[in-house]
GROMACS .gro file of C-alpha atoms in nm:
model
  384
    1PRO     CA    1  -0.147  -1.345  -2.239
    2ALA     CA    2  -0.537  -1.360  -2.104
    3TYR     CA    3  -0.427  -1.568  -1.785
    4SER     CA    4  -0.143  -1.325  -1.704
    5ASN     CA    5  -0.345  -0.975  -1.806
    6LEU     CA    6  -0.642  -1.111  -1.587
    7GLY     CA    7  -0.412  -1.212  -1.306
    8MET     CA    8  -0.227  -0.845  -1.324
    9ALA     CA    9  -0.604  -0.665  -1.304
   10TYR     CA   10  -0.660  -0.905  -0.969
   11ARG     CA   11  -0.283  -0.786  -0.870
   12ALA     CA   12  -0.386  -0.459  -0.922
   13GLN     CA   13  -0.732  -0.414  -0.713
   14GLY     CA   14  -0.572  -0.626  -0.438
   15GLU     CA   15  -0.738  -0.979  -0.523
   16HIS     CA   16  -0.415  -1.137  -0.464
   17ARG     CA   17  -0.587  -1.518  -0.452
   18ASP     CA   18  -0.726  -1.521  -0.815
   19ALA     CA   19  -0.417  -1.325  -0.935
   20VAL     CA   20  -0.262  -1.657  -0.816
   21SER     CA   21  -0.544  -1.856  -0.939
   22CYS     CA   22  -0.456  -1.663  -1.342
   23PHE     CA   23  -0.054  -1.739  -1.332
   24ASP     CA   24  -0.081  -2.064  -1.202
   25GLU     CA   25  -0.274  -2.154  -1.525
   26ALA     CA   26  -0.091  -1.921  -1.727
   27ILE     CA   27   0.178  -2.139  -1.632
   28ARG     CA   28  -0.031  -2.478  -1.660
   29LEU     CA   29  -0.097  -2.377  -2.023
   30ASP     CA   30   0.283  -2.285  -2.070
   31ASP     CA   31   0.552  -2.395  -1.828
   32GLY     CA   32   0.817  -2.186  -1.972
   33ASN     CA   33   0.666  -1.870  -1.903
   34THR     CA   34   0.859  -1.604  -1.724
   35GLN     CA   35   0.689  -1.365  -1.662
   36ALA     CA   36   0.408  -1.556  -1.532
   37TYR     CA   37   0.635  -1.726  -1.284
   38ASN     CA   38   0.790  -1.428  -1.186
   39ASN     CA   39   0.407  -1.266  -1.170
   40LEU     CA   40   0.335  -1.533  -0.988
   41GLY     CA   41   0.591  -1.427  -0.696
   42ILE     CA   42   0.479  -1.115  -0.662
   43SER     CA   43   0.165  -1.267  -0.596
   44LEU     CA   44   0.247  -1.486  -0.325
   45LEU     CA   45   0.461  -1.240  -0.197
   46ASP     CA   46   0.146  -0.997  -0.120
   47MET     CA   47   0.029  -1.247   0.058
   48ASN     CA   48   0.399  -1.295   0.251
   49ASP     CA   49   0.410  -1.661   0.158
   50LEU     CA   50   0.735  -1.650   0.116
   51VAL     CA   51   0.831  -1.982   0.063
   52GLN     CA   52   0.643  -2.069  -0.244
   53ALA     CA   53   0.720  -1.687  -0.362
   54GLU     CA   54   1.083  -1.777  -0.361
   55ALA     CA   55   0.963  -2.133  -0.530
   56ALA     CA   56   0.800  -1.931  -0.835
   57LEU     CA   57   1.122  -1.691  -0.890
   58ARG     CA   58   1.365  -1.938  -0.909
   59ASN     CA   59   1.189  -2.124  -1.146
   60ALA     CA   60   1.167  -1.826  -1.347
   61LEU     CA   61   1.505  -1.768  -1.320
   62ALA     CA   62   1.577  -2.092  -1.401
   63ILE     CA   63   1.407  -2.057  -1.713
   64GLU     CA   64   1.581  -1.741  -1.814
   65PRO     CA   65   1.857  -1.685  -1.576
   66ASP     CA   66   1.949  -1.342  -1.677
   67TYR     CA   67   1.594  -1.235  -1.608
   68ALA     CA   68   1.666  -0.863  -1.409
   69GLU     CA   69   1.277  -0.813  -1.303
   70ALA     CA   70   1.265  -1.149  -1.157
   71HIS     CA   71   1.616  -1.150  -0.960
   72PHE     CA   72   1.500  -0.819  -0.860
   73ASN     CA   73   1.154  -0.941  -0.679
   74LEU     CA   74   1.361  -1.246  -0.566
   75SER     CA   75   1.576  -0.962  -0.388
   76ARG     CA   76   1.300  -0.873  -0.214
   77VAL     CA   77   1.165  -1.207  -0.108
   78LEU     CA   78   1.499  -1.275   0.046
   79LEU     CA   79   1.491  -1.025   0.252
   80MET     CA   80   1.249  -1.016   0.431
   81ALA     CA   81   1.243  -1.400   0.492
   82GLU     CA   82   1.588  -1.159   0.672
   83ASP     CA   83   1.827  -1.396   0.445
   84PHE     CA   84   2.021  -1.094   0.347
   85GLU     CA   85   2.397  -1.209   0.187
   86ASP     CA   86   2.159  -1.378  -0.099
   87GLY     CA   87   1.918  -1.055  -0.075
   88TRP     CA   88   2.176  -0.801  -0.128
   89LYS     CA   89   2.303  -1.046  -0.428
   90GLN     CA   90   1.990  -1.006  -0.592
   91ASN     CA   91   1.946  -0.682  -0.532
   92GLU     CA   92   2.196  -0.551  -0.764
   93TRP     CA   93   1.990  -0.679  -1.052
   94ARG     CA   94   1.769  -0.310  -0.971
   95TRP     CA   95   1.981  -0.148  -1.227
   96LEU     CA   96   1.858  -0.360  -1.497
   97CYS     CA   97   1.532  -0.331  -1.423
   98ASN     CA   98   1.278  -0.131  -1.671
   99ASP     CA   99   1.132   0.052  -1.416
  100PHE     CA  100   1.399   0.115  -1.117
  101PRO     CA  101   1.335   0.445  -0.939
  102SER     CA  102   1.672   0.557  -0.973
  103THR     CA  103   1.916   0.633  -1.259
  104TRP     CA  104   2.321   0.472  -1.301
  105ARG     CA  105   2.543   0.715  -1.250
  106GLU     CA  106   2.859   0.764  -1.462
  107PHE     CA  107   3.113   0.774  -1.254
  108PRO     CA  108   3.503   0.721  -1.368
  109GLN     CA  109   3.577   0.560  -1.039
  110ALA     CA  110   3.631   0.138  -0.974
  111MET     CA  111   3.327   0.014  -0.760
  112TRP     CA  112   3.405  -0.065  -0.490
  113GLN     CA  113   3.418  -0.477  -0.390
  114GLY     CA  114   3.516  -0.508  -0.056
  115GLU     CA  115   3.842  -0.357  -0.055
  116ASP     CA  116   4.053  -0.218   0.221
  117LEU     CA  117   3.999   0.103   0.237
  118ALA     CA  118   4.272   0.256   0.478
  119ASP     CA  119   4.418   0.558   0.307
  120LYS     CA  120   4.138   0.555   0.058
  121THR     CA  121   3.815   0.801  -0.029
  122ILE     CA  122   3.545   0.652  -0.181
  123LEU     CA  123   3.247   0.825  -0.349
  124VAL     CA  124   2.911   0.693  -0.262
  125TRP     CA  125   2.646   0.814  -0.445
  126SER     CA  126   2.214   0.874  -0.373
  127GLU     CA  127   1.955   0.585  -0.499
  128GLN     CA  128   1.516   0.592  -0.458
  129GLY     CA  129   1.406   0.869  -0.254
  130VAL     CA  130   1.485   1.079   0.044
  131GLY     CA  131   1.382   0.761   0.322
  132ASP     CA  132   1.561   0.538   0.115
  133GLU     CA  133   1.882   0.792   0.136
  134ILE     CA  134   1.803   0.810   0.511
  135MET     CA  135   1.769   0.485   0.568
  136PHE     CA  136   2.083   0.368   0.409
  137ALA     CA  137   2.258   0.626   0.525
  138ASN     CA  138   2.282   0.388   0.884
  139THR     CA  139   2.560   0.178   0.724
  140LEU     CA  140   2.761   0.491   0.633
  141PRO     CA  141   2.871   0.478   1.012
  142GLU     CA  142   3.104   0.219   0.906
  143LEU     CA  143   3.205   0.317   0.590
  144VAL     CA  144   3.344   0.625   0.786
  145GLN     CA  145   3.518   0.455   1.007
  146ASN     CA  146   3.717   0.226   0.778
  147ALA     CA  147   3.781   0.501   0.496
  148GLU     CA  148   3.986   0.805   0.537
  149LYS     CA  149   3.759   1.011   0.315
  150VAL     CA  150   3.390   0.952   0.251
  151ILE     CA  151   3.208   1.196  -0.031
  152ILE     CA  152   2.813   1.127  -0.062
  153GLU     CA  153   2.614   1.291  -0.367
  154CYS     CA  154   2.272   1.306  -0.181
  155ASN     CA  155   1.913   1.540  -0.261
  156ASP     CA  156   2.032   1.889  -0.184
  157ARG     CA  157   1.790   1.866   0.145
  158LEU     CA  158   2.048   1.601   0.308
  159VAL     CA  159   2.374   1.779   0.242
  160PRO     CA  160   2.386   1.949   0.602
  161VAL     CA  161   2.228   1.663   0.759
  162PHE     CA  162   2.466   1.415   0.640
  163GLU     CA  163   2.762   1.651   0.679
  164ARG     CA  164   2.696   1.766   1.041
  165SER     CA  165   2.632   1.379   1.111
  166PHE     CA  166   2.979   1.166   1.001
  167ASP     CA  167   3.278   1.293   1.041
  168SER     CA  168   3.484   1.304   0.759
  169VAL     CA  169   3.227   1.299   0.491
  170THR     CA  170   3.165   1.577   0.244
  171ALA     CA  171   2.813   1.590   0.101
  172VAL     CA  172   2.713   1.748  -0.196
  173ALA     CA  173   2.397   1.786  -0.387
  174ARG     CA  174   2.284   1.494  -0.659
  175GLN     CA  175   2.260   1.713  -0.990
  176GLU     CA  176   2.378   1.773  -1.361
  177PRO     CA  177   2.654   1.766  -1.450
  178PRO     CA  178   2.748   1.660  -1.095
  179ASP     CA  179   2.926   1.914  -0.806
  180SER     CA  180   3.293   1.957  -0.904
  181LYS     CA  181   3.365   1.861  -0.545
  182ILE     CA  182   3.375   1.501  -0.618
  183GLU     CA  183   3.633   1.548  -0.918
  184ASN     CA  184   3.824   1.717  -0.697
  185ALA     CA  185   3.786   1.446  -0.393
  186ALA     CA  186   3.995   1.268  -0.651
  187ALA     CA  187   3.845   0.903  -0.494
  188ASP     CA  188   3.977   0.596  -0.538
  189PHE     CA  189   3.594   0.414  -0.511
  190GLN     CA  190   3.249   0.434  -0.571
  191ILE     CA  191   2.939   0.251  -0.460
  192PRO     CA  192   2.516   0.330  -0.481
  193ILE     CA  193   2.430   0.406  -0.128
  194GLY     CA  194   2.210   0.036  -0.149
  195SER     CA  195   2.493  -0.117  -0.229
  196ILE     CA  196   2.714  -0.050   0.066
  197CYS     CA  197   2.445  -0.323   0.242
  198LYS     CA  198   2.608  -0.649   0.065
  199PHE     CA  199   2.903  -0.566   0.239
  200TYR     CA  200   2.777  -0.458   0.657
  201ARG     CA  201   2.420  -0.583   0.673
  202LYS     CA  202   2.495  -0.973   0.600
  203SER     CA  203   2.316  -1.082   0.892
  204VAL     CA  204   2.030  -0.995   1.124
  205GLU     CA  205   2.382  -0.935   1.379
  206GLU     CA  206   2.508  -0.667   1.187
  207PHE     CA  207   2.258  -0.418   1.204
  208PRO     CA  208   2.324  -0.071   1.461
  209SER     CA  209   2.139  -0.198   1.834
  210ASP     CA  210   2.221   0.215   1.885
  211ARG     CA  211   1.903   0.325   1.975
  212ALA     CA  212   2.014   0.667   1.977
  213GLY     CA  213   1.992   0.697   1.599
  214TYR     CA  214   2.304   0.809   1.370
  215LEU     CA  215   2.177   1.128   1.231
  216THR     CA  216   2.216   1.422   1.400
  217ALA     CA  217   1.949   1.791   1.403
  218ASP     CA  218   2.088   2.116   1.384
  219SER     CA  219   2.065   2.163   1.776
  220ASP     CA  220   2.059   2.537   1.750
  221LEU     CA  221   1.725   2.510   1.557
  222THR     CA  222   1.582   2.211   1.748
  223ALA     CA  223   1.573   2.379   2.110
  224GLU     CA  224   1.390   2.665   1.889
  225ILE     CA  225   1.127   2.430   1.773
  226LYS     CA  226   1.108   2.267   2.113
  227ALA     CA  227   1.044   2.628   2.317
  228ARG     CA  228   0.764   2.664   2.062
  229TYR     CA  229   0.604   2.345   2.136
  230ALA     CA  230   0.644   2.387   2.495
  231ALA     CA  231   0.415   2.685   2.511
  232LEU     CA  232   0.142   2.423   2.367
  233GLY     CA  233   0.089   2.288   2.736
  234ASP     CA  234   0.205   2.000   3.019
  235GLY     CA  235   0.289   1.666   2.907
  236MET     CA  236   0.470   1.420   2.621
  237LYS     CA  237   0.449   1.656   2.239
  238VAL     CA  238   0.366   1.359   2.000
  239GLY     CA  239   0.412   1.405   1.625
  240ILE     CA  240   0.140   1.222   1.409
  241SER     CA  241   0.128   1.156   1.048
  242TRP     CA  242  -0.118   0.866   0.884
  243ARG     CA  243  -0.082   0.897   0.465
  244SER     CA  244   0.163   0.799   0.298
  245GLY     CA  245   0.274   0.942  -0.091
  246ASN     CA  246   0.375   0.646  -0.186
  247PRO     CA  247   0.237   0.613  -0.602
  248ILE     CA  248   0.124   0.247  -0.512
  249VAL     CA  249   0.043   0.161  -0.241
  250GLY     CA  250  -0.002   0.462  -0.053
  251HIS     CA  251  -0.353   0.437  -0.046
  252GLN     CA  252  -0.321   0.119   0.167
  253ARG     CA  253  -0.046   0.206   0.398
  254SER     CA  254  -0.262   0.532   0.446
  255ILE     CA  255  -0.520   0.544   0.788
  256PRO     CA  256  -0.770   0.772   0.781
  257LEU     CA  257  -0.803   1.066   1.074
  258GLU     CA  258  -1.125   0.934   1.205
  259PHE     CA  259  -0.917   0.589   1.320
  260TRP     CA  260  -0.689   0.795   1.539
  261ASP     CA  261  -0.957   0.993   1.753
  262GLU     CA  262  -0.953   0.747   2.012
  263ILE     CA  263  -0.519   0.793   2.032
  264LEU     CA  264  -0.540   1.192   1.966
  265SER     CA  265  -0.829   1.177   2.358
  266SER     CA  266  -0.593   1.082   2.491
  267ASP     CA  267  -0.487   1.297   2.847
  268GLY     CA  268  -0.123   1.482   2.858
  269CYS     CA  269  -0.027   1.492   2.516
  270GLN     CA  270   0.038   1.753   2.329
  271PHE     CA  271   0.001   1.614   1.942
  272VAL     CA  272   0.195   1.817   1.673
  273ASN     CA  273   0.125   1.751   1.263
  274LEU     CA  274   0.361   1.535   1.124
  275GLN     CA  275   0.203   1.479   0.772
  276TYR     CA  276   0.267   1.704   0.500
  277GLY     CA  277   0.053   1.801   0.254
  278ASP     CA  278  -0.243   1.958   0.287
  279VAL     CA  279  -0.440   1.832   0.624
  280ASP     CA  280  -0.630   2.156   0.739
  281GLU     CA  281  -0.956   1.978   0.612
  282ASP     CA  282  -0.847   1.658   0.815
  283LEU     CA  283  -0.748   1.840   1.132
  284ALA     CA  284  -1.029   2.016   1.133
  285GLY     CA  285  -1.256   1.671   1.173
  286VAL     CA  286  -1.023   1.618   1.443
  287LEU     CA  287  -1.149   1.889   1.624
  288GLU     CA  288  -1.485   1.862   1.571
  289ARG     CA  289  -1.495   1.526   1.683
  290THR     CA  290  -1.306   1.530   1.933
  291GLY     CA  291  -1.214   1.871   2.056
  292VAL     CA  292  -0.871   1.773   2.056
  293GLN     CA  293  -0.683   2.096   1.881
  294VAL     CA  294  -0.347   1.904   1.646
  295PHE     CA  295  -0.085   2.112   1.612
  296LYS     CA  296   0.004   2.234   1.292
  297ASP     CA  297   0.370   2.399   1.262
  298ASP     CA  298   0.375   2.665   0.928
  299ALA     CA  299   0.662   2.785   1.014
  300VAL     CA  300   0.876   2.396   0.891
  301ASP     CA  301   0.806   2.224   0.551
  302PRO     CA  302   0.961   1.909   0.528
  303LEU     CA  303   0.906   1.935   0.144
  304THR     CA  304   1.145   2.213   0.084
  305SER     CA  305   1.386   2.200   0.408
  306ALA     CA  306   1.571   1.916   0.589
  307GLU     CA  307   1.694   2.070   0.862
  308GLU     CA  308   1.341   2.202   1.020
  309TRP     CA  309   1.229   1.906   1.005
  310PHE     CA  310   1.495   1.654   1.142
  311ALA     CA  311   1.499   1.922   1.399
  312GLN     CA  312   1.123   1.889   1.428
  313ILE     CA  313   1.172   1.553   1.511
  314GLN     CA  314   1.433   1.604   1.664
  315ALA     CA  315   1.191   1.838   1.953
  316LEU     CA  316   0.900   1.579   2.004
  317ASP     CA  317   0.928   1.250   2.270
  318HIS     CA  318   0.724   1.043   2.057
  319VAL     CA  319   0.595   0.939   1.688
  320ILE     CA  320   0.284   0.792   1.566
  321SER     CA  321   0.264   0.731   1.217
  322VAL     CA  322   0.226   0.493   0.935
  323ASP     CA  323   0.533   0.356   0.691
  324ASN     CA  324   0.640   0.717   0.523
  325SER     CA  325   0.994   0.888   0.510
  326THR     CA  326   0.862   1.035   0.902
  327ILE     CA  327   0.973   0.732   1.047
  328GLN     CA  328   1.345   0.688   0.839
  329VAL     CA  329   1.385   1.006   1.021
  330SER     CA  330   1.298   0.969   1.361
  331GLY     CA  331   1.404   0.646   1.375
  332SER     CA  332   1.775   0.759   1.260
  333LEU     CA  333   1.718   1.036   1.516
  334GLY     CA  334   1.627   0.808   1.771
  335ILE     CA  335   1.286   0.960   1.851
  336PRO     CA  336   1.045   0.692   1.972
  337THR     CA  337   0.838   0.517   1.722
  338TRP     CA  338   0.560   0.346   1.702
  339THR     CA  339   0.486   0.267   1.293
  340LEU     CA  340   0.198   0.156   1.236
  341LEU     CA  341   0.173  -0.098   0.894
  342SER     CA  342  -0.038  -0.247   0.671
  343GLU     CA  343  -0.088  -0.618   0.623
  344VAL     CA  344   0.143  -0.666   0.330
  345PRO     CA  345   0.445  -0.449   0.425
  346GLU     CA  346   0.782  -0.345   0.293
  347TRP     CA  347   1.055  -0.605   0.286
  348ARG     CA  348   1.270  -0.371   0.531
  349PHE     CA  349   1.000  -0.488   0.848
  350GLY     CA  350   1.086  -0.804   0.770
  351LEU     CA  351   0.767  -1.134   0.799
  352LYS     CA  352   0.648  -1.087   1.190
  353ARG     CA  353   0.868  -0.798   1.331
  354LEU     CA  354   0.774  -0.606   1.650
  355ASP     CA  355   1.135  -0.425   1.630
  356HIS     CA  356   1.246  -0.259   1.338
  357LEU     CA  357   1.606  -0.364   1.217
  358TRP     CA  358   1.680  -0.031   1.055
  359HIS     CA  359   1.586   0.175   1.369
  360PRO     CA  360   1.599   0.013   1.721
  361SER     CA  361   1.391   0.307   1.847
  362ILE     CA  362   1.102   0.230   1.597
  363ARG     CA  363   0.834  -0.048   1.783
  364VAL     CA  364   0.603  -0.187   1.521
  365PHE     CA  365   0.229  -0.275   1.478
  366ARG     CA  366   0.060  -0.517   1.235
  367GLN     CA  367  -0.234  -0.464   1.079
  368GLN     CA  368  -0.446  -0.825   1.124
  369LYS     CA  369  -0.699  -0.863   0.819
  370LYS     CA  370  -0.638  -0.661   0.530
  371GLY     CA  371  -0.791  -0.288   0.493
  372SER     CA  372  -0.907  -0.352   0.852
  373TRP     CA  373  -0.703  -0.100   1.102
  374ASP     CA  374  -1.010  -0.133   1.391
  375LEU     CA  375  -0.797  -0.375   1.614
  376LEU     CA  376  -0.434  -0.228   1.499
  377MET     CA  377  -0.536   0.132   1.632
  378GLY     CA  378  -0.690   0.028   1.923
  379GLU     CA  379  -0.468  -0.209   2.085
  380VAL     CA  380  -0.223   0.128   1.978
  381ALA     CA  381  -0.490   0.331   2.154
  382PHE     CA  382  -0.441   0.050   2.451
  383THR     CA  383  -0.045   0.094   2.497
  384PHE     CA  384  -0.030   0.431   2.477
   0.00000   0.00000   0.00000
């Protein structure tokens, strides 16, 4: 336990090699320590060592086959390695993990297992965060094509977006008790939105190639915002977002605005703030250092209205953002987007890709050295 606890402390500090050494020692002292194998696997994943991470997690499962956290962590390794078929199967264990951030919905319908959906209605219910809902929604076009009707329970902000974007879809806000429209729909099957992937995203080839995106913003609101941004001046209208709100790794993904100065000083562009939260001090710093005024649209609040959020991004020519929910919106709309990744990205970006399977309009820039943004931002400024 002492070595395992020390290893967890090192991992929390981002000292992954030291964490690996501690977990190796814990295993040497007790080769049946499944938790040590699991933690070793996570730390190796943090180091982008997918082969050894998979081996450690499979060792944990060889000892304890029903170890839910090890299955779930193995899914992250396999999905990053683009072994999607096995990865999605392992991902189903997420519901048995103590710290999984979603609750199971108790609906009476049978869980869809890939049966023929002709003349059938299927209930899809949301899980995880708004960004995940938007990303997983790129499986809905296939589901809509195959089913007679789809009803989706989602974050209340996404209801109008989903209903506008997909034919034969009824969207209702996730609430407790559930909206009566769900019962009235008399669905034949149900499925959590992330689980659709195990049927429609089993290989790289099954991901969409349409750069136009799969969600649609309100056209009137988009036109209104576009006119407002046209008044900023000539040139491309570029949205920027530099912080991640992830409570665990957000600080690793965020890029202080001081690193953006060269990009924001580019000629022929008008920059628009897409960063949610209090940013006045950040933007004042940009103005003081560079003389560039990044426009902050106080008429748009993505935290309260997805309609405004989607329309604002649809009104732009380009987006540059760290890994947060902004890129899920811009990618789902097909807006050209540059995503700036830390050295240890989420599984959804793969290990080395410079494109993004989920959103073909996204180009990825990757940090080469942990904690250092200089080279990456220099590359972005040169490319821009």
